[in-house]
């Protein structure tokens, strides 16, 4: 569907377009009489003046923008939609994401955390409006996620949706958000497609991707295990696993000089990997498990139980806490990458970890940082733009350089909305070296962003066409 | 309650009952007559539904919205998309009920038809490259909603024929399991080997819904046609017309098709052919002895319900612009159809639609609500659905719709009695105490029934685990 479906408010605002006097009068009532219903306004067509948001002060003095998506934001609150997996394979990540989101909301409204450190943010909401939120359960399923997001957009008038664990979900929801002209802030999505072939204008990703995992990981494992090895891959059969295994193949072949024996898909949500694991050939030197969440929490321990770690090296390209905890006795020495780690010695990391721990009595996982960061970045962009008008907010975020998200210098590239930032190569800690149940990983290498990434016409970005701002 | 049935024997107030009844006849006057003659009409259910469909989005959004605010915003308000979604599922369960409620065949594989239609409609509108078993093709990109609907429904119907042909040879659990298996085969095909066509676990999103008859976009609000009728109405603010304001054309399209489906199903049920469906449900053997080809009738019922599911599937994909194997083809979707149908009540044509509403409302709205004590519902929505299901099936065996019908009957009686009491003030107190006694007796009977049910169930469960030696 090319045009966005009208939301109730949208249409109520634009109803005068029909020139229907009766309706216009009624619409005026519904809006609390902001539009006098006199029919002077020309609806929601391009450049219409029916923004009607009354007080200029309310919206940062920018009353000149036409309504678009859920803009303008009426009243003295603004609603964010937190759409996370509360059930399904990635529900544990979802739980921590929600903690990050709630903390961000709390800080935006009352100050604290990064709000005190970022110049853009004030601690009295966003543009003076109190931040409210609605939550939804994606069930780690793209269709459920879309239905939940569309409820947030049409009923709750959410100005921004964020969330998702699973790239399948992120891609499905960001497409919806592009249609509806509501901003989407990706949370945990690592597939190349999210900012590659499936990229959209209305979505931004702070997380790195499978391509960068390949770039960061290949030199490290080459140095650790040597060249001329044979590797065998298992991957979750959806967008993330597919691009993940492709990137592994590319960089292990080109950079590490290894050769791939085979790469085998496993369905997302598989609980028993023993038949896949028993197929791992004898001449394999390295086994790459491209699994995540509950899947990885199943496949890695099963691989170790099958004794595979004794005859070959196991690599888990993307670590997550659930898997590390589930396999905590056996992750010692296993390489992978991670978005971020709560033990990084960095000022923004420290202040985030501090306030998170104060609130929840446990350190944040990187899913929580992503949630927190993405919400803060959106809020800051709105403050800089001085309006919630989506195209302006988007332009504010594009090509924005920053160093206040816990990972040093970062660039949100305008041509594909992918953040270019450092990537952590990590290794499982031996049980004896741990301070707590959350201290599971050693940061082996913080690969600087200059060693990673790709040009706007290379790699995943080559297939990216962002689409419209909505004000063209 | 004592007035149930015309049994003046029950109490000495029996004559009173009669009076009330004759009294009620005169209450309605010409309006009552018109109402009764409308009720006699075969298509009254369609006409009633048509009227309801006009106010439905308004009730859902404004009505529930107001309720939501008065309860302190727990997040239980409706929204536009839900109205279409309920009707889409409504179409499916109306068809499904022809099979379950009338022919009494329990299929656990109707997601196969739903999903097939959804995917084929999506593919028709797409311009994606698809490939399967070495062949590849570019999809035509035919975006007409009507073409998508017809194509999807046609393929689902074609698929229902062989699946029905094979499954109907068995009955009961075997039939259910066979249909389930066919559905699951398609699911795994879509997820794995067929992912060149369906895009597998990533979901298929290249769905392009064009304008209806080349004129109006689905997303446009109906109010753009407001000018056509509003000058006639002038400046009167008729509240429910607001609903036309934020209702998209899509809803009208779905609502019209819903009415069409309802009309067709209604005709089937009221035709001699449909009578045989019902007879099949009641006693298959007897139908066979009459000399009718049982297999053929069952197959036809199966195919018809498959076509309805297909219609719903095609509409669903137009509504969502996205389809994923888990939603389209997984057995849980088939199970959801069963739950909706039973929840609403299998005994009537329109009943299952209420089930579809309750189901979708809980799935899409309650799942995002926050209530005291429990907090956020989130993924607990299935638990709540389960509780509602158990409650309704236990307390109202005829489903939610049956309960509503009973409620309506009760209210009509109450109003009638009230009118009668006003007319006969001298006899009213006596009749009232009598009525109260009757209600008490009714409740007692009902409680005894429930109690007996509980005891027998508990005894059954105990005997299952080996306590009490069985009953």
Short mmCIF file of C-alpha atoms in Angstrom, two decimals, chain A residues 276-461:
data_model
loop_
_atom_site.label_atom_id
_atom_site.label_comp_id
_atom_site.label_asym_id
_atom_site.label_seq_id
_atom_site.Cartn_x
_atom_site.Cartn_y
_atom_site.Cartn_z
CA UNK A 276 22.56 -30.98 12.61
CA UNK A 277 25.54 -31.30 14.93
CA UNK A 278 26.07 -34.96 14.16
CA UNK A 279 26.40 -34.02 10.50
CA UNK A 280 29.47 -31.87 11.15
CA UNK A 281 32.16 -33.57 9.04
CA UNK A 282 35.39 -34.90 10.51
CA UNK A 283 37.61 -32.68 8.39
CA UNK A 284 36.07 -29.52 9.80
CA UNK A 285 38.45 -27.49 11.95
CA UNK A 286 36.03 -24.76 12.90
CA UNK A 287 32.30 -24.80 13.58
CA UNK A 288 30.45 -21.50 13.21
CA UNK A 289 27.14 -21.34 15.06
CA UNK A 290 25.10 -18.49 13.61
CA UNK A 291 22.40 -18.70 16.23
CA UNK A 292 21.02 -16.18 18.64
CA UNK A 293 18.84 -15.93 21.73
CA UNK A 294 17.18 -19.14 22.83
CA UNK A 295 18.45 -20.86 19.69
CA UNK A 296 22.06 -20.23 20.63
CA UNK A 297 21.32 -21.14 24.22
CA UNK A 298 20.30 -24.52 22.83
CA UNK A 299 22.82 -25.11 20.07
CA UNK A 300 26.05 -24.18 21.84
CA UNK A 301 25.57 -26.35 24.94
CA UNK A 302 24.43 -29.19 22.69
CA UNK A 303 27.54 -28.84 20.55
CA UNK A 304 29.69 -28.99 23.62
CA UNK A 305 27.77 -31.91 25.06
CA UNK A 306 28.36 -33.72 21.77
CA UNK A 307 32.07 -33.24 22.37
CA UNK A 308 32.59 -31.08 19.32
CA UNK A 309 34.72 -28.59 21.24
CA UNK A 310 37.32 -31.27 21.73
CA UNK A 311 37.96 -31.86 18.07
CA UNK A 312 37.36 -28.42 16.59
CA UNK A 313 37.08 -24.73 17.41
CA UNK A 314 33.65 -23.22 17.88
CA UNK A 315 32.85 -19.65 16.94
CA UNK A 316 29.65 -17.85 17.90
CA UNK A 317 29.69 -14.72 15.73
CA UNK A 318 27.16 -12.80 17.80
CA UNK A 319 27.22 -13.28 21.55
CA UNK A 320 24.28 -12.57 23.76
CA UNK A 321 23.79 -12.84 27.47
CA UNK A 322 21.19 -15.58 27.50
CA UNK A 323 23.39 -17.87 25.49
CA UNK A 324 26.46 -17.01 27.49
CA UNK A 325 24.64 -17.75 30.71
CA UNK A 326 23.05 -20.95 29.45
CA UNK A 327 26.38 -22.24 28.26
CA UNK A 328 28.37 -20.47 30.91
CA UNK A 329 30.49 -23.50 31.78
CA UNK A 330 31.52 -24.06 28.22
CA UNK A 331 32.03 -20.66 26.63
CA UNK A 332 35.58 -20.39 27.84
CA UNK A 333 37.74 -19.27 24.97
CA UNK A 334 34.96 -19.10 22.39
CA UNK A 335 35.23 -16.06 20.14
CA UNK A 336 32.41 -13.86 19.02
CA UNK A 337 31.39 -10.23 18.73
CA UNK A 338 29.18 -8.09 20.91
CA UNK A 339 27.54 -4.73 20.53
CA UNK A 340 28.85 -3.35 23.79
CA UNK A 341 29.90 -4.46 27.23
CA UNK A 342 29.00 -3.01 30.60
CA UNK A 343 32.60 -3.24 31.76
CA UNK A 344 33.95 -0.83 29.15
CA UNK A 345 35.97 1.89 30.75
CA UNK A 346 34.20 4.87 29.25
CA UNK A 347 32.28 7.74 30.82
CA UNK A 348 28.89 7.30 29.10
CA UNK A 349 29.03 3.56 29.58
CA UNK A 350 29.77 4.04 33.25
CA UNK A 351 26.95 6.49 33.87
CA UNK A 352 24.46 4.29 32.03
CA UNK A 353 25.55 1.17 33.91
CA UNK A 354 25.37 3.05 37.18
CA UNK A 355 21.81 4.25 36.74
CA UNK A 356 20.72 0.92 35.30
CA UNK A 357 22.16 -0.98 38.23
CA UNK A 358 20.60 1.40 40.67
CA UNK A 359 17.21 0.80 39.10
CA UNK A 360 17.30 -2.91 38.43
CA UNK A 361 20.08 -4.34 40.64
CA UNK A 362 21.89 -5.90 37.73
CA UNK A 363 24.17 -4.69 34.96
CA UNK A 364 22.61 -4.03 31.56
CA UNK A 365 23.09 -6.32 28.62
CA UNK A 366 23.88 -4.71 25.29
CA UNK A 367 20.21 -5.05 24.31
CA UNK A 368 19.42 -2.59 27.10
CA UNK A 369 22.07 -0.15 25.92
CA UNK A 370 20.69 -0.27 22.39
CA UNK A 371 17.19 0.42 23.68
CA UNK A 372 18.38 3.27 25.86
CA UNK A 373 20.60 4.78 23.18
CA UNK A 374 18.04 4.62 20.41
CA UNK A 375 15.43 6.38 22.52
CA UNK A 376 17.87 9.07 23.65
CA UNK A 377 19.12 9.64 20.12
CA UNK A 378 15.62 10.14 18.83
CA UNK A 379 14.76 12.54 21.65
CA UNK A 380 17.96 14.50 21.08
CA UNK A 381 17.30 14.75 17.35
CA UNK A 382 13.82 16.09 18.04
CA UNK A 383 15.25 18.69 20.38
CA UNK A 384 17.82 19.74 17.81
CA UNK A 385 15.21 19.90 15.07
CA UNK A 386 12.88 21.83 17.35
CA UNK A 387 9.92 19.85 16.06
CA UNK A 388 8.50 16.36 15.93
CA UNK A 389 7.95 16.76 12.19
CA UNK A 390 9.44 13.44 11.00
CA UNK A 391 11.37 14.61 7.91
CA UNK A 392 13.15 17.25 9.97
CA UNK A 393 13.99 14.78 12.71
CA UNK A 394 15.31 12.34 10.13
CA UNK A 395 17.48 15.01 8.51
CA UNK A 396 18.79 15.87 11.93
CA UNK A 397 19.90 12.30 12.52
CA UNK A 398 21.39 11.72 9.08
CA UNK A 399 25.18 12.07 8.95
CA UNK A 400 25.20 12.99 12.60
CA UNK A 401 28.56 12.51 14.34
CA UNK A 402 28.55 11.79 18.03
CA UNK A 403 30.63 10.24 20.77
CA UNK A 404 28.17 10.03 23.61
CA UNK A 405 26.68 6.56 23.30
CA UNK A 406 29.29 4.58 25.15
CA UNK A 407 31.39 3.41 22.23
CA UNK A 408 33.46 6.46 21.36
CA UNK A 409 33.11 8.25 18.04
CA UNK A 410 30.21 7.19 15.86
CA UNK A 411 28.64 8.29 12.60
CA UNK A 412 25.02 7.72 11.65
CA UNK A 413 25.48 7.56 7.90
CA UNK A 414 22.85 9.42 5.93
CA UNK A 415 22.94 7.21 2.87
CA UNK A 416 21.86 4.01 4.59
CA UNK A 417 21.04 4.96 8.19
CA UNK A 418 23.67 2.58 9.54
CA UNK A 419 25.82 3.61 12.48
CA UNK A 420 29.53 3.25 11.94
CA UNK A 421 31.12 2.53 15.27
CA UNK A 422 33.58 0.31 17.07
CA UNK A 423 32.83 -3.39 17.36
CA UNK A 424 33.87 -5.52 20.29
CA UNK A 425 35.48 -8.88 19.72
CA UNK A 426 34.90 -10.92 22.84
CA UNK A 427 35.86 -14.27 24.27
CA UNK A 428 34.10 -16.33 26.90
CA UNK A 429 35.69 -16.11 30.34
CA UNK A 430 36.79 -19.16 32.28
CA UNK A 431 34.41 -19.77 35.20
CA UNK A 432 37.20 -19.07 37.70
CA UNK A 433 37.91 -15.59 36.35
CA UNK A 434 34.41 -14.21 36.81
CA UNK A 435 33.36 -11.62 39.37
CA UNK A 436 29.65 -12.31 39.06
CA UNK A 437 27.07 -14.20 37.04
CA UNK A 438 26.99 -11.26 34.64
CA UNK A 439 30.73 -11.15 34.13
CA UNK A 440 30.99 -13.67 31.34
CA UNK A 441 32.99 -12.12 28.54
CA UNK A 442 36.44 -10.74 28.00
CA UNK A 443 36.77 -7.91 25.54
CA UNK A 444 39.65 -9.11 23.38
CA UNK A 445 39.67 -6.25 20.97
CA UNK A 446 37.69 -3.09 20.47
CA UNK A 447 38.01 -2.95 16.71
CA UNK A 448 38.08 0.73 15.76
CA UNK A 449 35.47 1.89 13.31
CA UNK A 450 38.16 2.96 10.85
CA UNK A 451 39.04 -0.69 10.33
CA UNK A 452 35.44 -1.61 9.69
CA UNK A 453 32.63 -0.54 7.49
CA UNK A 454 32.09 -0.09 3.83
CA UNK A 455 31.49 2.67 1.35
CA UNK A 456 28.00 3.90 0.46
CA UNK A 457 28.10 1.77 -2.70
CA UNK A 458 29.74 -1.29 -1.22
CA UNK A 459 28.64 -4.31 0.74
CA UNK A 460 25.11 -4.20 2.11
CA UNK A 461 24.77 -0.49 1.33
#
